[in-house]
């Protein structure tokens, strides 16, 4: 067998493990979102997801068209909350966005596998790339459920992804184009 994960390099197994954990988590949130659609729980409940009846989870959908208007805004209005994040929106965002984070982390990790790095550095970069979505979404959930102070965790997730991307991009570009054989 040409591709055997049991005998693959530790960095490859680490990448695959983190990818599966991240994708699996997004699928769990998908199941949670599905359970919120009561019509899926039991056909006898009277809720039908296709009809958009009461059983539908209240999800905000974008309008069919966009209208742009300009008006003056006072400083008092700047402090008002215009966007409310509720539990259902967090469930939906986690389910939808976490797989994309996982794909991006996996792609960058595959690039990192081809870099001339010590094993610990490769494992650390892969861990950093997959820690980013976990920090991002943990921060959002903790901000909602515990305290607004946890928003810093979401920011840390964004910075972690930016740092991971920068490290991979700089090292890959340097090793491909400027490093002597």
Coordinates of N, CA, C and O in Angstrom, one line a residue:
X1 N 0.9 -1.2 0.0 CA 0.0 0.0 0.0 C 0.9 1.2 0.0 O 1.8 1.4 0.8
X2 N 0.7 2.1 -0.9 CA 1.5 3.3 -1.0 C 1.2 4.4 0.1 O 2.0 5.1 0.5
X3 N -0.1 4.4 0.5 CA -0.5 5.4 1.5 C -1.0 4.7 2.7 O -2.1 4.2 2.7
X4 N -0.2 4.6 3.8 CA -0.6 3.9 5.0 C -0.4 4.8 6.2 O 0.8 5.0 6.6
X5 N -1.5 5.3 6.7 CA -1.4 6.2 7.8 C -0.7 5.6 9.1 O -0.1 6.3 9.9
X6 N -0.9 4.3 9.2 CA -0.3 3.6 10.4 C 1.2 3.8 10.4 O 1.8 3.8 11.5
X7 N 1.8 3.8 9.3 CA 3.3 3.9 9.2 C 3.8 5.3 8.7 O 4.9 5.4 8.3
X8 N 2.9 6.2 8.6 CA 3.3 7.6 8.1 C 4.1 8.3 9.2 O 4.1 8.0 10.4
X9 N 4.7 9.4 8.7 CA 5.4 10.3 9.6 C 4.5 10.8 10.7 O 3.3 11.1 10.5
X10 N 5.1 11.1 11.9 CA 4.3 11.7 13.0 C 3.6 13.0 12.6 O 2.5 13.2 13.0
X11 N 4.3 13.8 11.8 CA 3.7 15.1 11.4 C 2.4 14.8 10.6 O 1.4 15.5 10.7
X12 N 2.4 13.8 9.7 CA 1.3 13.5 8.9 C 0.1 13.0 9.8 O -1.0 13.4 9.6
X13 N 0.4 12.1 10.7 CA -0.6 11.6 11.6 C -1.2 12.7 12.5 O -2.4 12.7 12.7
X14 N -0.3 13.6 12.9 CA -0.8 14.8 13.7 C -1.7 15.7 12.9 O -2.8 16.0 13.3
X15 N -1.3 15.9 11.6 CA -2.2 16.7 10.7 C -3.5 16.0 10.6 O -4.6 16.7 10.7
X16 N -3.5 14.8 10.3 CA -4.8 14.0 10.0 C -5.7 14.0 11.3 O -6.9 14.2 11.2
X17 N -5.1 13.8 12.4 CA -5.8 13.8 13.7 C -6.5 15.1 13.9 O -7.7 15.2 14.3
X18 N -5.7 16.2 13.8 CA -6.3 17.5 14.0 C -7.4 17.9 13.0 O -8.4 18.5 13.3
X19 N -7.1 17.5 11.7 CA -8.1 17.7 10.7 C -9.4 17.0 11.0 O -10.5 17.6 10.9
X20 N -9.3 15.7 11.4 CA -10.5 14.9 11.7 C -11.3 15.5 12.9 O -12.5 15.5 12.9
X21 N -10.5 15.9 13.9 CA -11.1 16.5 15.1 C -11.9 17.8 14.8 O -13.0 18.0 15.3
X22 N -11.3 18.6 13.9 CA -11.9 19.9 13.6 C -13.1 19.7 12.7 O -14.2 20.3 13.0
X23 N -13.0 18.9 11.7 CA -14.1 18.6 10.9 C -15.2 17.9 11.7 O -16.4 18.2 11.5
X24 N -14.9 17.0 12.5 CA -15.9 16.3 13.3 C -16.6 17.2 14.2 O -17.8 17.1 14.4
X25 N -15.9 18.2 14.8 CA -16.6 19.2 15.7 C -17.6 20.0 14.9 O -18.7 20.2 15.3
X26 N -17.3 20.3 13.6 CA -18.2 21.1 12.8 C -19.4 20.2 12.5 O -20.6 20.7 12.4
X27 N -19.2 19.0 12.3 CA -20.4 18.1 12.0 C -21.2 17.9 13.3 O -22.5 17.8 13.2
X28 N -20.6 17.9 14.4 CA -21.4 17.9 15.7 C -22.3 19.1 15.8 O -23.5 19.0 16.2
X29 N -21.8 20.3 15.4 CA -22.6 21.5 15.4 C -23.6 21.4 14.4 O -24.7 22.0 14.5
X30 N -23.4 20.8 13.3 CA -24.4 20.5 12.2 C -25.5 19.7 12.8 O -26.7 20.0 12.5
X31 N -25.2 18.7 13.5 CA -26.2 17.8 14.1 C -27.0 18.6 15.2 O -28.2 18.5 15.2
X32 N -26.3 19.5 15.9 CA -27.0 20.3 16.9 C -28.0 21.3 16.2 O -29.1 21.5 16.6
X33 N -27.5 21.8 15.1 CA -28.3 22.7 14.3 C -29.5 21.9 13.8 O -30.7 22.4 13.8
X34 N -29.3 20.7 13.3 CA -30.4 19.9 12.8 C -31.4 19.6 13.9 O -32.6 19.5 13.6
X35 N -30.9 19.3 15.1 CA -31.9 19.0 16.2 C -32.7 20.2 16.5 O -33.8 20.1 17.1
X36 N -32.2 21.4 16.3 CA -32.9 22.6 16.5 C -34.1 22.8 15.5 O -35.0 23.5 15.8
X37 N -34.0 22.1 14.4 CA -35.1 22.0 13.5 C -36.0 20.9 13.9 O -35.8 19.8 13.5
X38 N -37.0 21.2 14.7 CA -37.8 20.1 15.3 C -38.4 19.2 14.3 O -38.6 18.0 14.7
X39 N -38.6 19.6 13.1 CA -39.2 18.7 12.1 C -38.3 17.5 11.8 O -38.8 16.5 11.4
X40 N -37.0 17.7 12.0 CA -36.1 16.6 11.8 C -36.2 15.6 12.9 O -35.9 14.4 12.7
X41 N -36.5 16.0 14.1 CA -36.5 15.1 15.2 C -37.5 14.0 15.1 O -37.3 12.8 15.3
X42 N -38.7 14.4 14.7 CA -39.8 13.4 14.4 C -40.8 13.9 13.5 O -41.3 15.0 13.6
X43 N -41.1 13.1 12.5 CA -42.1 13.6 11.5 C -43.5 13.8 12.2 O -44.3 14.6 11.7
X44 N -43.7 13.2 13.3 CA -45.0 13.3 14.0 C -45.2 14.7 14.7 O -46.2 15.0 15.2
X45 N -44.0 15.4 14.9 CA -44.1 16.6 15.7 C -44.8 17.7 15.0 O -45.1 18.8 15.6
X46 N -45.2 17.5 13.7 CA -45.9 18.6 13.0 C -45.0 19.6 12.3 O -45.5 20.4 11.6
X47 N -43.8 19.6 12.6 CA -42.9 20.5 12.0 C -42.3 20.0 10.7 O -41.9 18.8 10.6
X48 N -42.3 20.7 9.7 CA -41.8 20.3 8.4 C -40.8 21.3 7.9 O -41.1 22.4 7.6
X49 N -39.5 20.9 7.8 CA -38.5 21.8 7.4 C -38.7 22.4 6.0 O -38.3 23.5 5.7
X50 N -39.4 21.6 5.2 CA -39.6 22.1 3.8 C -40.6 23.2 3.7 O -40.6 24.1 2.8
X51 N -41.6 23.3 4.7 CA -42.6 24.3 4.6 C -42.2 25.6 5.4 O -42.9 26.6 5.2
X52 N -41.2 25.5 6.2 CA -40.8 26.7 6.9 C -41.8 27.0 8.0 O -41.9 28.2 8.4
X53 N -42.4 26.0 8.5 CA -43.4 26.2 9.6 C -42.7 26.6 10.9 O -41.5 27.0 11.0
X54 N -43.5 26.5 12.0 CA -42.9 27.0 13.3 C -41.7 26.2 13.7 O -40.9 26.6 14.5
X55 N -41.6 25.0 13.2 CA -40.5 24.1 13.6 C -39.1 24.6 13.1 O -38.1 24.2 13.5
X56 N -39.1 25.6 12.2 CA -37.9 26.0 11.6 C -37.1 26.8 12.7 O -37.6 27.6 13.4
X57 N -35.8 26.6 12.7 CA -34.9 27.3 13.6 C -34.9 28.8 13.0 O -34.7 29.0 11.8
X58 N -34.9 29.7 13.9 CA -35.0 31.1 13.4 C -33.5 31.5 13.0 O -32.7 31.8 13.8
X59 N -33.3 31.5 11.7 CA -32.0 31.9 11.2 C -32.2 33.1 10.3 O -33.1 33.1 9.5
X60 N -31.3 34.1 10.5 CA -31.4 35.3 9.7 C -30.9 35.0 8.3 O -29.8 34.4 8.2
X61 N -31.6 35.3 7.3 CA -31.2 35.1 5.9 C -31.0 36.4 5.3 O -31.7 37.4 5.6
X62 N -30.0 36.5 4.4 CA -29.8 37.8 3.7 C -31.0 38.1 2.8 O -31.7 37.2 2.3
X63 N -31.2 39.4 2.5 CA -32.3 39.8 1.6 C -32.0 39.4 0.2 O -30.8 39.1 -0.2
X64 N -33.0 39.3 -0.6 CA -32.9 38.9 -2.0 C -32.1 40.0 -2.8 O -31.5 39.8 -3.8
X65 N -32.2 41.2 -2.3 CA -31.5 42.3 -2.9 C -30.9 43.2 -1.9 O -31.4 43.2 -0.7
X66 N -30.0 44.0 -2.2 CA -29.3 44.9 -1.2 C -29.7 46.4 -1.6 O -29.6 46.8 -2.7
X67 N -30.0 47.1 -0.5 CA -30.3 48.5 -0.7 C -29.3 49.3 0.1 O -29.1 49.0 1.3
X68 N -28.6 50.2 -0.5 CA -27.6 51.0 0.2 C -28.1 52.4 0.3 O -28.5 53.0 -0.6
X69 N -28.1 52.9 1.6 CA -28.4 54.3 1.8 C -27.3 54.9 2.7 O -26.6 54.3 3.4
X70 N -27.2 56.2 2.5 CA -26.3 57.0 3.3 C -27.1 58.0 4.2 O -28.0 58.6 3.7
X71 N -26.6 58.1 5.4 CA -27.2 59.1 6.3 C -26.2 59.5 7.4 O -25.3 58.7 7.7
X72 N -26.4 60.7 7.9 CA -25.5 61.1 9.0 C -25.7 60.2 10.3 O -26.8 59.8 10.5
X73 N -24.7 59.9 11.0 CA -24.7 59.1 12.2 C -24.2 59.9 13.4 O -23.1 60.5 13.3
X74 N -24.9 59.9 14.5 CA -24.5 60.6 15.6 C -23.6 59.7 16.5 O -23.6 58.5 16.4
X75 N -22.8 60.3 17.4 CA -22.0 59.5 18.3 C -22.8 58.7 19.2 O -22.4 57.6 19.5
X76 N -24.0 59.1 19.6 CA -24.8 58.3 20.4 C -25.2 57.0 19.7 O -25.3 55.9 20.4
X77 N -25.5 57.0 18.4 CA -25.8 55.8 17.7 C -24.7 54.9 17.5 O -24.9 53.7 17.3
X78 N -23.5 55.4 17.6 CA -22.3 54.5 17.4 C -22.2 53.5 18.5 O -21.6 52.4 18.3
X79 N -22.7 53.8 19.7 CA -22.6 52.8 20.8 C -23.7 51.8 20.8 O -23.6 50.9 21.6
X80 N -24.7 52.0 20.0 CA -25.8 51.0 19.9 C -25.4 49.7 19.3 O -24.6 49.7 18.4
X81 N -26.0 48.6 19.9 CA -25.7 47.3 19.3 C -26.6 47.1 18.1 O -27.9 47.2 18.2
X82 N -26.0 46.8 16.9 CA -26.8 46.7 15.7 C -26.9 45.2 15.3 O -27.7 44.8 14.5
X83 N -26.0 44.4 15.8 CA -26.0 43.0 15.4 C -26.0 42.1 16.7 O -25.2 42.3 17.5
X84 N -27.0 41.3 16.8 CA -27.2 40.5 17.9 C -26.8 39.0 17.6 O -27.3 38.5 16.6
X85 N -25.9 38.5 18.3 CA -25.4 37.1 18.1 C -26.1 36.2 19.1 O -25.8 36.3 20.3
X86 N -27.0 35.3 18.7 CA -27.7 34.4 19.6 C -27.1 33.0 19.4 O -26.2 32.8 18.6
X87 N -27.5 32.1 20.2 CA -27.0 30.8 20.2 C -27.2 30.1 18.9 O -26.3 29.4 18.4
X88 N -28.4 30.3 18.3 CA -28.6 29.6 17.0 C -27.7 30.1 15.9 O -27.2 29.3 15.1
X89 N -27.3 31.4 15.9 CA -26.4 31.9 14.9 C -25.0 31.4 15.2 O -24.2 31.0 14.3
X90 N -24.6 31.2 16.5 CA -23.3 30.6 16.8 C -23.2 29.2 16.4 O -22.2 28.7 15.8
X91 N -24.3 28.4 16.6 CA -24.4 27.0 16.1 C -24.2 27.0 14.6 O -23.3 26.2 14.1
X92 N -24.9 27.8 13.9 CA -24.8 27.8 12.4 C -23.4 28.3 12.0 O -22.8 27.6 11.1
X93 N -22.9 29.3 12.5 CA -21.6 29.8 12.1 C -20.5 28.8 12.4 O -19.6 28.6 11.6
X94 N -20.6 28.1 13.5 CA -19.6 27.1 13.9 C -19.6 25.9 12.9 O -18.6 25.5 12.4
X95 N -20.9 25.5 12.6 CA -21.1 24.4 11.7 C -20.6 24.7 10.3 O -19.9 23.9 9.6
X96 N -20.8 25.9 9.8 CA -20.5 26.3 8.5 C -19.0 26.7 8.3 O -18.4 26.4 7.3
X97 N -18.5 27.5 9.2 CA -17.2 28.1 9.1 C -16.0 27.2 9.5 O -14.9 27.3 9.0
X98 N -16.2 26.3 10.5 CA -15.1 25.5 11.0 C -14.6 24.6 10.0 O -13.3 24.4 9.9
X99 N -15.4 24.0 9.1 CA -14.7 23.2 8.0 C -13.8 23.9 7.1 O -12.8 23.4 6.7
X100 N -14.2 25.2 6.8 CA -13.3 26.0 6.0 C -12.0 26.3 6.7 O -10.9 26.2 6.1
X101 N -12.0 26.6 8.0 CA -10.8 26.8 8.7 C -10.0 25.5 8.7 O -8.8 25.5 8.5
X102 N -10.6 24.3 8.8 CA -9.9 23.1 8.8 C -9.2 22.8 7.4 O -8.1 22.4 7.4
X103 N -9.9 23.2 6.3 CA -9.3 23.0 5.0 C -8.1 23.9 4.8 O -7.1 23.5 4.3
X104 N -8.3 25.2 5.3 CA -7.1 26.1 5.2 C -6.0 25.6 6.0 O -4.8 25.6 5.6
X105 N -6.2 25.2 7.2 CA -5.2 24.7 8.1 C -4.5 23.4 7.5 O -3.3 23.3 7.5
X106 N -5.3 22.6 6.9 CA -4.8 21.4 6.3 C -3.9 21.7 5.1 O -2.8 21.1 4.9
X107 N -4.3 22.6 4.2 CA -3.5 23.0 3.1 C -2.2 23.6 3.5 O -1.1 23.3 3.0
X108 N -2.2 24.5 4.5 CA -1.0 25.1 5.0 C -0.1 24.1 5.7 O 1.1 24.1 5.6
X109 N -0.7 23.1 6.3 CA 0.0 22.0 7.0 C 0.7 21.1 6.0 O 1.8 20.7 6.2
X110 N 0.0 20.9 4.8 CA 0.7 20.1 3.8 C 1.9 20.8 3.2 O 2.9 20.2 3.0
X111 N 1.8 22.1 3.1 CA 3.0 22.9 2.7 C 4.1 22.8 3.7 O 5.2 22.6 3.4
X112 N 3.7 22.9 5.0 CA 4.6 22.8 6.1 C 5.3 21.4 6.1 O 6.5 21.3 6.5
X113 N 4.6 20.4 5.7 CA 5.3 19.0 5.7 C 6.4 19.0 4.7 O 7.4 18.2 4.9
X114 N 6.4 19.8 3.7 CA 7.5 19.9 2.7 C 8.6 20.8 3.0 O 9.6 20.9 2.3
X115 N 8.6 21.4 4.2 CA 9.6 22.3 4.6 C 10.7 21.6 5.3 O 10.5 20.6 6.0
X116 N 11.9 22.1 5.1 CA 13.1 21.5 5.8 C 13.1 22.1 7.2 O 13.6 23.2 7.5
X117 N 12.5 21.4 8.2 CA 12.3 21.9 9.6 C 12.6 20.7 10.5 O 12.3 19.6 10.2
X118 N 13.0 21.1 11.7 CA 13.1 20.0 12.8 C 11.7 19.5 13.0 O 10.7 20.2 12.9
X119 N 11.6 18.3 13.4 CA 10.2 17.6 13.7 C 9.4 18.5 14.6 O 8.2 18.7 14.4
X120 N 10.0 19.0 15.7 CA 9.2 19.7 16.7 C 8.7 21.0 16.1 O 7.6 21.4 16.4
X121 N 9.4 21.6 15.2 CA 8.9 22.8 14.5 C 7.7 22.5 13.6 O 6.7 23.3 13.6
X122 N 7.8 21.5 12.8 CA 6.7 21.1 12.0 C 5.5 20.8 12.8 O 4.4 21.2 12.4
X123 N 5.6 20.0 13.9 CA 4.5 19.7 14.7 C 3.9 20.9 15.4 O 2.7 21.1 15.5
X124 N 4.7 21.9 15.7 CA 4.3 23.1 16.3 C 3.5 24.0 15.4 O 2.5 24.5 15.7
X125 N 4.0 24.0 14.1 CA 3.3 24.8 13.1 C 1.9 24.2 12.8 O 0.9 24.9 12.7
X126 N 1.9 22.9 12.7 CA 0.6 22.2 12.4 C -0.4 22.5 13.6 O -1.5 22.8 13.4
X127 N 0.2 22.4 14.8 CA -0.7 22.6 16.0 C -1.2 24.1 16.0 O -2.4 24.3 16.3
X128 N -0.3 25.0 15.7 CA -0.7 26.4 15.6 C -1.8 26.7 14.6 O -2.8 27.3 14.9
X129 N -1.7 26.1 13.4 CA -2.7 26.2 12.4 C -4.1 25.7 12.8 O -5.1 26.2 12.4
X130 N -4.1 24.6 13.5 CA -5.3 24.0 13.9 C -5.8 24.6 15.2 O -7.0 24.5 15.5
X131 N -5.0 25.2 16.0 CA -5.4 25.9 17.2 C -6.2 27.1 16.9 O -7.1 27.5 17.7
X132 N -5.9 27.7 15.8 CA -6.6 29.0 15.4 C -8.1 28.9 15.4 O -8.8 29.7 16.0
X133 N -8.7 27.9 14.6 CA -10.1 27.9 14.6 C -10.7 27.5 16.0 O -11.8 28.0 16.3
X134 N -10.0 26.7 16.7 CA -10.5 26.3 18.0 C -10.5 27.5 19.0 O -11.5 27.7 19.7
X135 N -9.5 28.3 18.9 CA -9.5 29.6 19.7 C -10.6 30.5 19.2 O -11.3 31.1 20.1
X136 N -10.7 30.7 17.9 CA -11.7 31.6 17.4 C -13.1 31.2 17.8 O -13.8 32.1 18.4
X137 N -13.5 30.0 17.7 CA -14.8 29.6 18.0 C -15.0 29.5 19.5 O -16.1 29.8 20.1
X138 N -14.0 29.0 20.3 CA -14.1 29.0 21.7 C -14.3 30.4 22.3 O -15.1 30.6 23.2
X139 N -13.6 31.3 21.7 CA -13.8 32.7 22.1 C -15.2 33.2 21.9 O -15.8 33.9 22.7
X140 N -15.7 32.9 20.7 CA -17.1 33.4 20.4 C -18.1 32.7 21.4 O -19.0 33.4 21.9
X141 N -18.0 31.4 21.6 CA -18.9 30.8 22.6 C -18.7 31.3 24.0 O -19.7 31.5 24.7
X142 N -17.5 31.4 24.4 CA -17.2 31.9 25.8 C -17.7 33.3 26.0 O -18.2 33.7 27.0
X143 N -17.5 34.2 24.9 CA -18.0 35.5 25.0 C -19.5 35.5 25.2 O -20.1 36.3 26.0
X144 N -20.2 34.7 24.4 CA -21.7 34.6 24.5 C -22.1 34.0 25.9 O -23.1 34.5 26.5
X145 N -21.5 32.9 26.3 CA -22.0 32.2 27.5 C -21.4 32.6 28.8 O -22.1 32.5 29.8
X146 N -20.2 33.2 28.8 CA -19.5 33.5 30.1 C -19.4 35.0 30.3 O -19.9 35.5 31.2
X147 N -18.6 35.6 29.4 CA -18.3 37.0 29.6 C -17.8 37.6 28.3 O -17.0 37.0 27.6
X148 N -18.1 38.9 28.1 CA -17.6 39.6 26.9 C -16.0 39.7 26.9 O -15.4 39.9 25.9
X149 N -15.4 39.5 28.1 CA -14.0 39.6 28.1 C -13.3 38.4 27.3 O -12.1 38.5 27.0
X150 N -14.0 37.4 27.0 CA -13.5 36.3 26.3 C -13.3 36.6 24.8 O -12.8 35.8 24.0
X151 N -13.8 37.8 24.4 CA -13.6 38.2 23.0 C -12.1 38.2 22.6 O -11.7 38.0 21.5
X152 N -11.2 38.4 23.6 CA -9.8 38.4 23.4 C -9.3 37.0 22.8 O -8.4 36.9 22.1
X153 N -10.0 35.9 23.2 CA -9.7 34.6 22.8 C -10.0 34.5 21.3 O -9.2 33.9 20.5
X154 N -11.1 35.1 20.8 CA -11.4 35.1 19.4 C -10.3 35.9 18.6 O -9.9 35.4 17.6
X155 N -9.9 37.0 19.2 CA -8.8 37.8 18.5 C -7.5 36.9 18.5 O -6.8 37.0 17.5
X156 N -7.3 36.2 19.6 CA -6.1 35.3 19.6 C -6.1 34.3 18.5 O -5.1 34.0 17.8
X157 N -7.3 33.8 18.2 CA -7.5 32.8 17.1 C -7.2 33.4 15.8 O -6.5 32.8 14.9
X158 N -7.6 34.6 15.5 CA -7.3 35.3 14.3 C -5.8 35.6 14.1 O -5.3 35.4 13.1
X159 N -5.2 36.0 15.2 CA -3.8 36.3 15.2 C -3.0 35.0 15.0 O -2.0 34.9 14.3
X160 N -3.5 33.9 15.6 CA -2.8 32.6 15.5 C -2.8 32.1 14.0 O -1.8 31.6 13.5
X161 N -4.0 32.3 13.3 CA -4.0 31.9 11.9 C -3.1 32.8 11.1 O -2.4 32.3 10.2
X162 N -3.1 34.1 11.4 CA -2.2 35.0 10.6 C -0.8 34.7 10.8 O 0.0 34.7 9.9
X163 N -0.4 34.4 12.1 CA 1.0 34.0 12.4 C 1.3 32.7 11.7 O 2.4 32.6 11.1
X164 N 0.5 31.7 11.8 CA 0.7 30.4 11.1 C 0.9 30.6 9.6 O 1.8 30.0 9.0
X165 N 0.0 31.3 9.0 CA 0.1 31.6 7.5 C 1.4 32.3 7.2 O 2.1 31.9 6.3
X166 N 1.8 33.3 8.0 CA 3.0 34.1 7.7 C 4.2 33.2 7.8 O 5.1 33.2 7.0
X167 N 4.3 32.4 8.9 CA 5.4 31.5 9.1 C 5.6 30.5 7.9 O 6.6 30.4 7.3
X168 N 4.5 29.9 7.5 CA 4.5 28.9 6.4 C 4.9 29.6 5.1 O 5.7 29.2 4.3
X169 N 4.2 30.8 4.8 CA 4.5 31.5 3.6 C 5.9 32.0 3.4 O 6.6 31.8 2.4
X170 N 6.5 32.5 4.5 CA 7.8 33.0 4.5 C 8.8 31.9 4.3 O 9.7 31.9 3.5
X171 N 8.7 30.8 5.2 CA 9.6 29.7 5.1 C 9.5 29.0 3.7 O 10.5 28.6 3.1
X172 N 8.3 28.8 3.2 CA 8.2 28.1 1.9 C 8.8 28.9 0.8 O 9.5 28.4 0.0
X173 N 8.5 30.2 0.8 CA 9.0 31.1 -0.3 C 10.6 31.1 -0.2 O 11.2 31.0 -1.2
X174 N 11.1 31.3 1.0 CA 12.5 31.3 1.2 C 13.2 30.0 0.7 O 14.1 30.0 0.0
X175 N 12.6 28.9 1.2 CA 13.2 27.6 0.9 C 13.1 27.2 -0.6 O 13.9 26.5 -1.1
X176 N 12.0 27.6 -1.2 CA 11.8 27.3 -2.6 C 12.7 28.2 -3.6 O 13.2 27.7 -4.6
X177 N 12.9 29.4 -3.2 CA 13.5 30.4 -4.2 C 14.8 30.9 -3.8 O 15.6 31.3 -4.7
X178 N 15.2 30.9 -2.5 CA 16.4 31.6 -2.1 C 17.4 30.7 -1.4 O 18.6 31.0 -1.4
X179 N 17.0 29.6 -0.9 CA 17.9 28.7 -0.1 C 18.7 27.9 -1.1 O 18.2 27.3 -2.0
X180 N 20.0 27.8 -0.8 CA 20.8 27.0 -1.7 C 20.6 25.5 -1.4 O 20.3 25.1 -0.3
X181 N 20.7 24.7 -2.5 CA 20.5 23.2 -2.3 C 21.6 22.6 -1.5 O 22.7 22.9 -1.6

